[in-house]
Short mmCIF file of C-alpha atoms in Angstrom, two decimals:
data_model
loop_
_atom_site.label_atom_id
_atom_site.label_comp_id
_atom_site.label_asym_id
_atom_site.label_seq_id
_atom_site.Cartn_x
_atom_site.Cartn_y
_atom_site.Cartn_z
CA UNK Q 1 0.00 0.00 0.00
CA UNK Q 2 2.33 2.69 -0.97
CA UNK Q 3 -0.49 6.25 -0.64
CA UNK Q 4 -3.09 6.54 2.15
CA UNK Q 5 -6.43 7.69 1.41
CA UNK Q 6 -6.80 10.04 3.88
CA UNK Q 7 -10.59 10.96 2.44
CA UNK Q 8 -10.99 7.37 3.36
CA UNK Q 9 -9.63 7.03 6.25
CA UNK Q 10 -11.45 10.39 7.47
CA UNK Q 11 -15.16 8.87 6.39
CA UNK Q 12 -14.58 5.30 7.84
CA UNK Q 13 -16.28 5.23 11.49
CA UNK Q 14 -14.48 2.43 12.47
CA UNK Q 15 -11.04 4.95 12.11
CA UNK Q 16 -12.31 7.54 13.82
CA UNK Q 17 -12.77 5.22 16.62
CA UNK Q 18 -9.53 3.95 16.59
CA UNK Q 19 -8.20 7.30 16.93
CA UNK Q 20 -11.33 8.47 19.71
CA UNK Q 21 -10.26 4.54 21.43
CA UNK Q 22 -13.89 3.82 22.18
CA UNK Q 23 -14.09 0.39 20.43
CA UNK Q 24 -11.63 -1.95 21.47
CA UNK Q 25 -12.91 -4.13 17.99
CA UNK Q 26 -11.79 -0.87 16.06
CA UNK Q 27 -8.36 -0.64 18.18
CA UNK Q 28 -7.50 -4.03 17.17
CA UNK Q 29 -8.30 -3.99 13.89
CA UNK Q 30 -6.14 -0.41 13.26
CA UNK Q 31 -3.27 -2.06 14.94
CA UNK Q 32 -3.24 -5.05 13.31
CA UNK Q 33 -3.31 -2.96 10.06
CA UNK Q 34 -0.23 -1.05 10.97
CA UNK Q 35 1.62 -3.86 11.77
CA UNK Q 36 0.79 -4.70 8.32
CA UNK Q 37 1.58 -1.77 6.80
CA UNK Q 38 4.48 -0.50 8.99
CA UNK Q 39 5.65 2.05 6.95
CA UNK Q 40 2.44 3.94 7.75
CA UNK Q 41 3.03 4.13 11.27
CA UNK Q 42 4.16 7.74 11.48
CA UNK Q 43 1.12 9.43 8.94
CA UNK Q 44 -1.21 7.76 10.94
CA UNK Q 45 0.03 8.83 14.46
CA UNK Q 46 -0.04 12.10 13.00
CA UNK Q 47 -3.34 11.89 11.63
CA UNK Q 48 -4.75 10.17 14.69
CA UNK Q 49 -3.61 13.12 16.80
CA UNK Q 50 -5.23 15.77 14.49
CA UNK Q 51 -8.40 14.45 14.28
CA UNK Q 52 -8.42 14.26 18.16
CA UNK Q 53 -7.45 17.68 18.11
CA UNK Q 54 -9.61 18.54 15.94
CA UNK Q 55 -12.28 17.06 17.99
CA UNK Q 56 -12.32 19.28 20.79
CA UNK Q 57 -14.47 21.76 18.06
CA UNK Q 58 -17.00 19.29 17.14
CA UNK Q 59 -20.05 21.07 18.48
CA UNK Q 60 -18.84 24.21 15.95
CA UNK Q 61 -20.31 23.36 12.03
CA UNK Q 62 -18.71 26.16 10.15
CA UNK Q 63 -16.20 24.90 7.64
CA UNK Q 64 -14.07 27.95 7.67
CA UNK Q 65 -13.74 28.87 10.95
CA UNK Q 66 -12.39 24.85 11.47
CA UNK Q 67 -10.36 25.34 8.76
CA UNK Q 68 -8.80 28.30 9.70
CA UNK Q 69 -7.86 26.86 12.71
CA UNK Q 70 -6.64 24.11 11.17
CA UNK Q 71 -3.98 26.25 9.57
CA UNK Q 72 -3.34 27.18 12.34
CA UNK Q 73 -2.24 24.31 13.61
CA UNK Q 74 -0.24 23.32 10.43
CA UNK Q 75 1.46 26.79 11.24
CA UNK Q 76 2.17 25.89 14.56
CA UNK Q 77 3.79 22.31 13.70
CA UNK Q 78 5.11 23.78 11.14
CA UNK Q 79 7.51 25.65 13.78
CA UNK Q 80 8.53 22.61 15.88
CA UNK Q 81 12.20 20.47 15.57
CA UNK Q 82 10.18 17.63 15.79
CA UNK Q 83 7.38 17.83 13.15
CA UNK Q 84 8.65 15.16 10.50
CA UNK Q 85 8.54 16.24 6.87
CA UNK Q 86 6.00 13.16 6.38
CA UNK Q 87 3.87 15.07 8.72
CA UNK Q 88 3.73 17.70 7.41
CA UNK Q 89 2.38 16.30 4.37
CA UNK Q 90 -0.16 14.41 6.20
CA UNK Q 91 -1.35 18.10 7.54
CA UNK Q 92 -1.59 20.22 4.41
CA UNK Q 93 -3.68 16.79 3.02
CA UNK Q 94 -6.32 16.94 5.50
CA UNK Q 95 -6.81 20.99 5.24
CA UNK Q 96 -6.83 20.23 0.92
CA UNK Q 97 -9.98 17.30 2.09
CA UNK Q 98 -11.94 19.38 4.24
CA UNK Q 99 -11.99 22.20 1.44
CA UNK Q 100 -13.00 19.00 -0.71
CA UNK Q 101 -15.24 17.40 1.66
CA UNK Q 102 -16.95 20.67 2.30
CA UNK Q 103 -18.25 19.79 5.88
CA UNK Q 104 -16.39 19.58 8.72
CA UNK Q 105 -18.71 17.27 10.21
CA UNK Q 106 -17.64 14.20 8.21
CA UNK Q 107 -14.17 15.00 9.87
CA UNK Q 108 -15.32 15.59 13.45
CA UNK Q 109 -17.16 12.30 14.73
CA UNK Q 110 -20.75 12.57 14.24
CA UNK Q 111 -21.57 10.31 17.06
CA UNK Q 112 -20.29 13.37 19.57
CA UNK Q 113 -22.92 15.71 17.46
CA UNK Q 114 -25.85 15.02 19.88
CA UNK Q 115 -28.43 17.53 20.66
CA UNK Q 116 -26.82 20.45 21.87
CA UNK Q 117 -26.61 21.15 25.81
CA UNK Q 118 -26.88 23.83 27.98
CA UNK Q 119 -23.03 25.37 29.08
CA UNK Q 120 -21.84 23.93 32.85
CA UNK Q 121 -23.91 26.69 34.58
CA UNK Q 122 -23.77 25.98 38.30
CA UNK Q 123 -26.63 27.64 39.77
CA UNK Q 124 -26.42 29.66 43.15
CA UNK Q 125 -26.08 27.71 46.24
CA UNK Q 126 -25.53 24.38 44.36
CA UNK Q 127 -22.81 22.56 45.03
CA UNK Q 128 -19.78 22.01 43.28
CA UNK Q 129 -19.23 19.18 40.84
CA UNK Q 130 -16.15 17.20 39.00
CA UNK Q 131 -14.64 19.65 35.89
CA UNK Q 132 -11.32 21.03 35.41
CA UNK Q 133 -9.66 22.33 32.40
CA UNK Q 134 -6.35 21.07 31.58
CA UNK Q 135 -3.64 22.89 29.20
CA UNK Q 136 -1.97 20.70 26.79
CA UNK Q 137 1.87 21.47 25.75
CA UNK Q 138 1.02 23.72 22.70
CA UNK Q 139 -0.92 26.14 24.95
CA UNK Q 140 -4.26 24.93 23.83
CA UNK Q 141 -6.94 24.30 26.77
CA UNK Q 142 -9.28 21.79 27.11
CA UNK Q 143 -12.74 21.69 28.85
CA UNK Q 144 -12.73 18.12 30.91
CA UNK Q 145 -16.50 18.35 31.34
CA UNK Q 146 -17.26 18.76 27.41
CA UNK Q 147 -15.05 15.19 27.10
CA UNK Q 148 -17.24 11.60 27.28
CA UNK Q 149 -15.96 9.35 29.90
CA UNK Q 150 -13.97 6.47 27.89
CA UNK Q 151 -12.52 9.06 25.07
CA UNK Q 152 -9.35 10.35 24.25
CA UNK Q 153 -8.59 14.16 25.32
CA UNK Q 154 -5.23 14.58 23.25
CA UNK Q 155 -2.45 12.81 21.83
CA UNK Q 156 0.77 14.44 22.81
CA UNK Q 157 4.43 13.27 21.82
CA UNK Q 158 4.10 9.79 22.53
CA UNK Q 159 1.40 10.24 24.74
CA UNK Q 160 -2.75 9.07 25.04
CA UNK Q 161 -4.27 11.61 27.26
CA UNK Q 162 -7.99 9.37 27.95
CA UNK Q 163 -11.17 10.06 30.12
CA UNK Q 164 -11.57 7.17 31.95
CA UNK Q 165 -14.76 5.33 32.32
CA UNK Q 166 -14.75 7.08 35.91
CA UNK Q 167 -14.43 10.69 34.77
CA UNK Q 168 -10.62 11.03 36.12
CA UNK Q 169 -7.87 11.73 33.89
CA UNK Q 170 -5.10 9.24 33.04
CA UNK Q 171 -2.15 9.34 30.87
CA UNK Q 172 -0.66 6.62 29.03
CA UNK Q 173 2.78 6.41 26.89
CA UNK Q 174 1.98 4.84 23.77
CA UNK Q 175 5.63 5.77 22.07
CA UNK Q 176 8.14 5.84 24.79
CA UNK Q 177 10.77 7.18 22.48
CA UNK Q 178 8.90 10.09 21.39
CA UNK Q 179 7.80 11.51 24.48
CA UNK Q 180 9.62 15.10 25.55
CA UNK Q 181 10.63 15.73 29.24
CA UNK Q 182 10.42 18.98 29.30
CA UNK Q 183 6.44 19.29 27.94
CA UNK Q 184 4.82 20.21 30.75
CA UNK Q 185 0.75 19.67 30.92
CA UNK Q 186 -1.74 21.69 33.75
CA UNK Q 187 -4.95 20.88 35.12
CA UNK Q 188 -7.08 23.70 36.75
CA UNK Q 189 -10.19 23.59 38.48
CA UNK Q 190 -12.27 26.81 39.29
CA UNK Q 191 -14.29 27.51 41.93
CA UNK Q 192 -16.91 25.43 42.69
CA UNK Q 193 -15.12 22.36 40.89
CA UNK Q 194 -12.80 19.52 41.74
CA UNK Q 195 -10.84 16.60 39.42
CA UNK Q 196 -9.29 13.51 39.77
CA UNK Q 197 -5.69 12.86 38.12
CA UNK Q 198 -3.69 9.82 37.48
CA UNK Q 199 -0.54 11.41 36.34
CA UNK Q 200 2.00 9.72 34.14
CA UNK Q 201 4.24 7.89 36.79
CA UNK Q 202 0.92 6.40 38.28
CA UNK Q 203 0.58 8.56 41.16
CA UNK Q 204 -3.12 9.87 41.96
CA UNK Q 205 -3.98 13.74 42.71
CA UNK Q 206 -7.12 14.48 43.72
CA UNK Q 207 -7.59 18.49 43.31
CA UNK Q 208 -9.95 20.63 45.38
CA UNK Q 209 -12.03 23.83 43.85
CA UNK Q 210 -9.65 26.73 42.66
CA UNK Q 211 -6.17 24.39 42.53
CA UNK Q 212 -3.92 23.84 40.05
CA UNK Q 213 -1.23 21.02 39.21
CA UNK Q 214 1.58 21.42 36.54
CA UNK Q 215 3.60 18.44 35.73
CA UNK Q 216 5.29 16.93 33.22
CA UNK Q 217 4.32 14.49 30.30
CA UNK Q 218 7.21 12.04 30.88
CA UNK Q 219 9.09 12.50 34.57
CA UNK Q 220 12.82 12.42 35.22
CA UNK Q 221 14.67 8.76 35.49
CA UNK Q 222 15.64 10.43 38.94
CA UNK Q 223 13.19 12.36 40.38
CA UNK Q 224 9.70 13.46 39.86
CA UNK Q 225 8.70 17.06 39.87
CA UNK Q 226 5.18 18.89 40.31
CA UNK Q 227 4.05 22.28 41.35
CA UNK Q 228 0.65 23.05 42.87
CA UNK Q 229 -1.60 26.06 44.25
CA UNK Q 230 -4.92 25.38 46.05
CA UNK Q 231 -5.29 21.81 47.55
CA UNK Q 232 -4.43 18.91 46.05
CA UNK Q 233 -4.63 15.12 47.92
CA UNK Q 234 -1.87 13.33 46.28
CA UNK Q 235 -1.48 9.25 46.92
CA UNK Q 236 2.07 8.71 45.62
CA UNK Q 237 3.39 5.75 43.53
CA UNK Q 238 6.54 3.75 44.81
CA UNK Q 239 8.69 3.77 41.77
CA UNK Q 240 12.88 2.51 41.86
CA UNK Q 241 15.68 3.02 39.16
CA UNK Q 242 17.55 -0.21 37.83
CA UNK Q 243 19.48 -0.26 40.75
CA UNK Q 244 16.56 -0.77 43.26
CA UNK Q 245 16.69 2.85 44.61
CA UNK Q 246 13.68 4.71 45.47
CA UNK Q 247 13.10 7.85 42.36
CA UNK Q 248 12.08 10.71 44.90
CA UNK Q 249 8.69 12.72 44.12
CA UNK Q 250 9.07 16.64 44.65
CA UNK Q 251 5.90 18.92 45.56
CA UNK Q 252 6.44 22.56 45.55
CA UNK Q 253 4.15 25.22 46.30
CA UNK Q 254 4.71 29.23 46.60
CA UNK Q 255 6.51 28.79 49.93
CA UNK Q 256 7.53 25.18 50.33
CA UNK Q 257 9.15 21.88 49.11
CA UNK Q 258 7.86 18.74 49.84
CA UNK Q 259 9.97 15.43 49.66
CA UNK Q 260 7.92 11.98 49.61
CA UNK Q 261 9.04 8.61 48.94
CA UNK Q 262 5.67 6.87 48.54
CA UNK Q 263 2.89 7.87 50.75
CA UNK Q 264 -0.73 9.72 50.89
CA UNK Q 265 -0.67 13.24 52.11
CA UNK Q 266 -2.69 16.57 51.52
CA UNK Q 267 -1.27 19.48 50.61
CA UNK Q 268 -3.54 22.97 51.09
CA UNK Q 269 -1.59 26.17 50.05
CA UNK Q 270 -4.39 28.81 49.48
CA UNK Q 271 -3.31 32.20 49.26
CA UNK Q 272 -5.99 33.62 51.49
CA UNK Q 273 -5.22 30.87 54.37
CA UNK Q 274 -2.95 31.73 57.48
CA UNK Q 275 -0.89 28.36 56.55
CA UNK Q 276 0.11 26.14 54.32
CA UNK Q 277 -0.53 22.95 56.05
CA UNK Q 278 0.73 19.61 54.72
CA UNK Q 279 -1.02 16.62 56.87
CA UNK Q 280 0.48 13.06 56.55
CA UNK Q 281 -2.11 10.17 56.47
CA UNK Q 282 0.90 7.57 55.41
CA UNK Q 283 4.29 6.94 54.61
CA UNK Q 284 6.81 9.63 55.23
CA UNK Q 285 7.20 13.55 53.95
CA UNK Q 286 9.88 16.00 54.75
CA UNK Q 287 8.55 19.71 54.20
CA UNK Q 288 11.18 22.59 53.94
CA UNK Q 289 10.54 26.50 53.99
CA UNK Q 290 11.71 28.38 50.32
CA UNK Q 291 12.11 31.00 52.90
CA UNK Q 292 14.25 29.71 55.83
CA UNK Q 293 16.81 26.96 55.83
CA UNK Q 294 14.20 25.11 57.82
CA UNK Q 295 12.83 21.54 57.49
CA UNK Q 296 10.44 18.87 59.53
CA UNK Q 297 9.96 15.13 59.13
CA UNK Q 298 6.10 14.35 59.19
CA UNK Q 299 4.99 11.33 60.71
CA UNK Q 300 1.47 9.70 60.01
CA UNK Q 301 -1.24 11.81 61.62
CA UNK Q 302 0.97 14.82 61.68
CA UNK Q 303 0.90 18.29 59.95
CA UNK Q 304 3.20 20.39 59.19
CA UNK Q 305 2.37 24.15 59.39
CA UNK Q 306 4.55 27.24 57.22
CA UNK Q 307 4.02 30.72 57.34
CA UNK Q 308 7.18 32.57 58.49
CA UNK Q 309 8.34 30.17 60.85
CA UNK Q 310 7.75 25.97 60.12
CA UNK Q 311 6.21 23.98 62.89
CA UNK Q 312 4.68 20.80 63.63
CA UNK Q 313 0.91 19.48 65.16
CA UNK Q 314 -0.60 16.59 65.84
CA UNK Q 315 -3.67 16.59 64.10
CA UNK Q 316 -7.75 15.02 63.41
CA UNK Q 317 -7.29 13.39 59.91
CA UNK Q 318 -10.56 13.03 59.56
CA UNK Q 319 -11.52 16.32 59.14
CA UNK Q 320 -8.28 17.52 57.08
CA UNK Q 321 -8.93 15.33 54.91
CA UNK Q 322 -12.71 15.09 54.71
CA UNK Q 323 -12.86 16.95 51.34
CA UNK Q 324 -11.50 13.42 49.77
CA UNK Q 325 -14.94 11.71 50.68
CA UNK Q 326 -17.07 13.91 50.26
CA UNK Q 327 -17.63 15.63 53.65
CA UNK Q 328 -17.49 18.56 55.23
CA UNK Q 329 -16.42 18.15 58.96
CA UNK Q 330 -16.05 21.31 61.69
CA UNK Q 331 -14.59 20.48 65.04
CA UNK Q 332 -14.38 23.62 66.71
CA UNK Q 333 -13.64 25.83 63.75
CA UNK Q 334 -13.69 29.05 63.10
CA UNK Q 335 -16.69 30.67 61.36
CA UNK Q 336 -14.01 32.51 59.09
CA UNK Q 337 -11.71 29.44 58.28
CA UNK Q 338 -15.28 27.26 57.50
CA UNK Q 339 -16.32 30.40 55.28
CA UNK Q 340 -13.58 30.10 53.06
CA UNK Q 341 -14.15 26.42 52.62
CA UNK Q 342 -17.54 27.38 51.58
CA UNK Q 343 -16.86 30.28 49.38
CA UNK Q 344 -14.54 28.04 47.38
CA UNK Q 345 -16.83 25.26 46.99
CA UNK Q 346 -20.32 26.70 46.21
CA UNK Q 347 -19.02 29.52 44.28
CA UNK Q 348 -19.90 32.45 46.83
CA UNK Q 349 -18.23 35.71 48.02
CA UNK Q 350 -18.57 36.06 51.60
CA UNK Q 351 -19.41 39.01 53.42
CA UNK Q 352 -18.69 38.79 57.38
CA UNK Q 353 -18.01 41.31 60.29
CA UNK Q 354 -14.48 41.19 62.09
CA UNK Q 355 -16.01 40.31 65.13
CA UNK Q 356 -17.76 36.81 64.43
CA UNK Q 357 -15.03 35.75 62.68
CA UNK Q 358 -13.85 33.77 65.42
CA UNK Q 359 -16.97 32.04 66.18
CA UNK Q 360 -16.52 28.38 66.54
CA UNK Q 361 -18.72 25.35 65.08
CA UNK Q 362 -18.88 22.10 65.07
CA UNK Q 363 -20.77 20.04 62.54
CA UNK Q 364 -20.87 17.32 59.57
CA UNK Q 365 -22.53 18.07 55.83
CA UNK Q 366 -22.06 16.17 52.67
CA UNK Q 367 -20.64 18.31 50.21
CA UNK Q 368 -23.77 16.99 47.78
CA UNK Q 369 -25.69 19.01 49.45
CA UNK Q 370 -26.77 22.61 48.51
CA UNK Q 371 -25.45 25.54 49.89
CA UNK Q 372 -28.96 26.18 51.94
CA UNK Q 373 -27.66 23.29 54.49
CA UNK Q 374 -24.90 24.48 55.40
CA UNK Q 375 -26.96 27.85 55.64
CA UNK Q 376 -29.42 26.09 58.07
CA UNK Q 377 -26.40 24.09 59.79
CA UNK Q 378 -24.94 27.63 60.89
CA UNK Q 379 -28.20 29.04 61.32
CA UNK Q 380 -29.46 26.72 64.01
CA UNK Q 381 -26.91 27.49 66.45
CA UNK Q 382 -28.19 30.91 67.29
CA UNK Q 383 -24.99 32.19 67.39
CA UNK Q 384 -25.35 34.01 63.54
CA UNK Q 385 -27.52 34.72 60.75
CA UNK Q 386 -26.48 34.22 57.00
CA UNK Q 387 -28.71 35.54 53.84
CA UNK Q 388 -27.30 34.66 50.28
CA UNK Q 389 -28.02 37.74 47.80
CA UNK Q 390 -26.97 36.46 44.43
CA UNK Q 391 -23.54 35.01 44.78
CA UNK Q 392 -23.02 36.94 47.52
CA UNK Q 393 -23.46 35.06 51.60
CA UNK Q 394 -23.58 37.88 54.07
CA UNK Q 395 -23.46 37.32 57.70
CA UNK Q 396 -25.33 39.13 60.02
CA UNK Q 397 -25.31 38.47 63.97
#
């Protein structure tokens, strides 16, 4: 088979598939055809990742605005080492077939072209829900919610970027040797949202509403580096080099490094808290201060606490950590630390005076639950009142 028919290839469902990998009948068959037809093997990856690409603007039917942003792209590869010549070709194909085609919905999967939905709204006092958007090497950013569980977000160097069947976000190197250290990848969530991560060494991150996570797309062979903001729950996988050493895994936020050699731990570095706290639920962490030539060992049940100085409580993991499952536990908080919690997750500004800020509460909510709960929770105590006006929760004692 010595020329592909991309017009072809771009009208046969069972390709598109392949490239989408949401038929494992129409995986096989694709890579048994390559392995026929080896010399292929580069046009297609190319081709496969453009028409995921691509696929991110399937709910938008006008042919010129696609193809103008298909150029683009061609423009954009066009600048990079390691765009082959072969690609290339593969590229200004496809833009000559959709000028041809005259449709961009033959090229963009017309099984995702379903009646078209509402935008995520989230309405007042509702709360939060699993999104994120996540910024691929080349800049371009991705909505996670607008992605079907089970289908491919990006290929990337060497790399299948997939919604899982549970909603969190995995990445998989298909093509060891063409993966590229130094491409870094971000996931955000906003307020009001969280998202589940299985980053490429394995290791899980679970981030809060308003976090971020930047990380590589292939880590080092001798240590692993991330950097967060927000709060992120991180369960870290136990990886050694040839020679049966541990490979280190580095956290950093604004103020503070973390080492880990394998554990679960939760990191919360919010610029409008006191602290950045780091609590230890396994394994061992050793937290230093960008600041001061300070460190601590954590032990399990432990927390470490930075804000000039670094120090060290015991502490309740079940209400650090409560976020994870779904909960929101008080034990003698403070009405202004719980209001921040709040504000973050339901979306709200929050209005309240100096002098109840240092109310305390105790209490237990699902964080299913709408915003008027924890309204009613507060409420019930006598001690303040609370009246949502828009997105805006004002207390009044």
């Amino acid at each position: 088979m010595n020329e592909l028919n991309l017009q072809a290839l771009l009208l046969d469902e069972s390709f598109v598939n392949y490239c989408k990998g949401t038929n494992k009948e129409d995986i096989e068959k694709w890579e048994k055809w390559l392995q026929k037809y080896p010399e292929h093997k580069a046009s297609i990856a190319e081709l496969q990742e453009t028409i995921v690409a691509m696929g991110h603007y399937a709910g938008e039917l006008s042919v010129q605005t696609n193809y103008e942003r298909l150029q683009s792209q061609i423009k954009k590869r066009a600048n990079q080492r390691s765009f082959t010549e072969i690609g290339m070709a593969v590229w200004l194909k496809i833009a000559a077939l959709l000028v041809v085609v005259g449709a961009i919905s033959l090229f963009l999967f017309k099984q995702q072209l379903a009646e078209e939905q509402p935008k995520n709204v989230q309405h007042i006092g509702a709360p939060g829900k699993d999104d994120a958007l996540l910024t691929l090497k080349d800049g371009s950013v991705v909505s996670l919610a607008d992605i079907k569980n089970g289908s491919v977000v990006a290929l990337q160097g060497g790399v299948k970027i997939q919604k899982n069947n549970a909603g969190e976000l995995v990445y998989k190197a298909v093509e060891k040797e063409r993966i590229a250290s130094t491409a870094m990848n971000k996931i955000a969530t906003n307020k009001g949202n969280q998202y589940q991560i299985i980053l490429p060494d394995g290791s899980k991150a679970f981030l809060n509403a308003n976090s971020t996570l930047t990380y590589p797309l292939k880590f080092n062979e001798n240590e692993r580096h991330v950097h967060m903001t927000g709060e992120v729950y991180f369960e870290i996988a136990k990886i050694e080099t040839g020679m049966g050493k541990r490979i280190p895994f580095y956290v950093e936020t604004a103020n503070q490094k973390i080492e880990v050699l394998g554990t679960h731990f939760n990191v919360n570095a919010y610029d409008d808290e006191p602290y950045t706290t780091t609590t230890l639920l396994e394994g061992s962490v050793r937290v230093s201060s960008k600041k001061r030539n300070e460190s601590v060992l954590l032990k399990p049940g432990q927390r470490a606490l930075l804000s000039e100085a670094l120090r060290v409580e015991n502490v309740d993991i079940s209400q650090e950590v409560a976020w994870i499952n779904g909960d929101f536990v008080f034990k003698g908080e403070e009405l202004v630390s719980l209001l921040r919690k709040v504000s973050r997750w339901y979306n709200v500004d929050v209005v309240c005076p100096e002098r109840l800020e240092k109310l305390k509460f105790d209490g237990m909510v699902s964080r299913s639950q709408p915003l008027s709960t924890i309204i009613d929770m507060l409420q019930t105590t006598g001690k303040v009142k609370l009246t949502l006006n828009g997105r805006r929760l004002i207390v009044i004692d």
